[in-house]
């Protein structure tokens, strides 16, 4: 289930985002979390099953929702959690804007789209 980030989840969110290659530096990671806290156009969501297993960050730009961070706890990867997070983001923003990827998430979003298209055949 997709839930909105809250300050009380800061350490968990930072841990998950640290798996993204562009935010491994602690100072950069803190800046990213601050941006999610302060900027009304930046939205961070966490994926919760029994525990919080993933994070997905979206930046709103005009009529687009740009997925800029997608991360799943390494011990829970290859179970479809990332794909379910992207599907939930699409549902969440479906009436508001087009979902697209930035350079950091482009390959993953394309893979999710391919899997979704092939499962509908």
Coordinates of C-alpha atoms in Angstrom, one line a residue:
X1 CA 0.0 0.0 0.0
X2 CA 1.3 3.5 -0.9
X3 CA 1.4 5.9 2.0
X4 CA 2.5 9.6 2.1
X5 CA 5.8 10.3 3.7
X6 CA 5.7 11.9 7.1
X7 CA 8.6 13.4 9.1
X8 CA 8.3 10.4 11.5
X9 CA 9.5 8.2 8.6
X10 CA 12.5 10.3 7.9
X11 CA 15.2 7.7 8.8
X12 CA 13.5 4.9 6.9
X13 CA 13.0 7.2 3.8
X14 CA 16.6 8.3 3.9
X15 CA 17.7 4.7 4.1
X16 CA 15.6 3.7 1.1
X17 CA 16.6 6.7 -0.9
X18 CA 20.3 6.0 -0.2
X19 CA 20.0 3.1 -2.6
X20 CA 19.5 5.5 -5.5
X21 CA 23.0 6.1 -7.1
X22 CA 22.6 9.9 -7.2
X23 CA 21.8 10.3 -3.5
X24 CA 24.4 8.1 -1.8
X25 CA 26.2 11.1 -0.2
X26 CA 24.7 11.9 3.2
X27 CA 24.6 15.7 2.6
X28 CA 22.9 15.2 -0.8
X29 CA 20.4 12.8 0.9
X30 CA 19.6 15.3 3.6
X31 CA 19.0 18.0 0.9
X32 CA 16.7 15.6 -1.0
X33 CA 14.6 14.9 2.1
X34 CA 14.5 18.6 2.9
X35 CA 13.2 19.3 -0.6
X36 CA 10.4 16.7 -0.2
X37 CA 9.5 18.4 3.2
X38 CA 9.5 21.9 1.9
X39 CA 8.5 21.9 -1.8
X40 CA 4.8 21.5 -2.4
X41 CA 5.6 20.1 -5.9
X42 CA 7.7 17.3 -4.5
X43 CA 5.8 14.2 -3.2
X44 CA 7.4 11.3 -1.5
X45 CA 5.5 8.1 -0.9
X46 CA 6.4 4.9 0.9
X47 CA 5.4 1.4 0.2
X48 CA 4.1 -0.4 3.3
X49 CA 3.2 -4.0 3.6
X50 CA 3.9 -5.3 7.1
X51 CA 7.0 -3.0 7.1
X52 CA 8.0 -0.1 4.9
X53 CA 9.8 -1.7 1.9
X54 CA 10.1 1.0 -0.7
X55 CA 10.0 4.7 -1.6
X56 CA 8.9 6.5 -4.7
X57 CA 9.4 10.3 -5.2
X58 CA 7.5 12.4 -7.7
X59 CA 8.1 16.0 -8.8
X60 CA 5.1 17.9 -10.4
X61 CA 6.0 20.0 -13.4
X62 CA 3.0 21.6 -15.1
X63 CA 0.8 18.7 -16.3
X64 CA 3.4 16.1 -15.6
X65 CA 4.3 14.0 -12.6
X66 CA 8.0 13.1 -13.0
X67 CA 9.1 10.0 -11.1
X68 CA 12.5 10.9 -9.9
X69 CA 13.2 8.3 -7.2
X70 CA 12.2 4.6 -7.0
X71 CA 13.9 2.4 -4.4
X72 CA 13.1 -1.0 -2.8
X73 CA 14.8 -2.5 0.2
X74 CA 17.4 -4.9 -1.3
X75 CA 16.1 -7.9 0.6
X76 CA 12.7 -7.4 -1.0
X77 CA 13.7 -6.8 -4.6
X78 CA 12.5 -8.9 -7.6
X79 CA 9.1 -9.4 -5.9
X80 CA 7.2 -6.8 -8.0
X81 CA 7.2 -4.1 -5.3
X82 CA 8.7 -1.4 -7.5
X83 CA 6.2 -2.2 -10.3
X84 CA 3.3 -2.0 -7.8
X85 CA 4.6 1.3 -6.5
X86 CA 4.6 2.7 -10.1
X87 CA 1.1 1.4 -10.7
X88 CA -0.1 3.0 -7.5
X89 CA 1.5 6.3 -8.5
X90 CA -0.2 6.1 -11.9
X91 CA -3.6 5.6 -10.1
X92 CA -2.9 8.4 -7.6
X93 CA -2.1 11.0 -10.3
X94 CA -4.2 9.6 -13.2
X95 CA -6.8 12.4 -13.3
X96 CA -4.2 15.2 -12.6
X97 CA -1.2 14.6 -14.8
X98 CA 0.8 12.4 -17.1
X99 CA 3.3 10.1 -15.4
X100 CA 6.8 10.2 -16.8
X101 CA 10.4 9.4 -15.7
X102 CA 13.5 11.4 -15.2
X103 CA 16.9 10.2 -16.3
X104 CA 17.5 8.3 -13.0
X105 CA 14.2 6.3 -13.3
X106 CA 13.7 6.1 -17.0
X107 CA 15.0 2.5 -17.5
X108 CA 12.9 1.2 -14.6
X109 CA 9.7 3.0 -15.7
X110 CA 10.2 1.6 -19.3
X111 CA 10.6 -1.9 -17.9
X112 CA 7.4 -1.5 -15.8
X113 CA 5.5 -0.3 -18.9
X114 CA 6.8 -3.2 -21.0
X115 CA 5.8 -5.7 -18.3
X116 CA 2.4 -4.1 -18.0
X117 CA 1.8 -4.2 -21.8
X118 CA 2.9 -7.8 -22.1
X119 CA 0.6 -8.9 -19.2
X120 CA -2.4 -7.3 -21.0
X121 CA -1.9 -9.4 -24.1

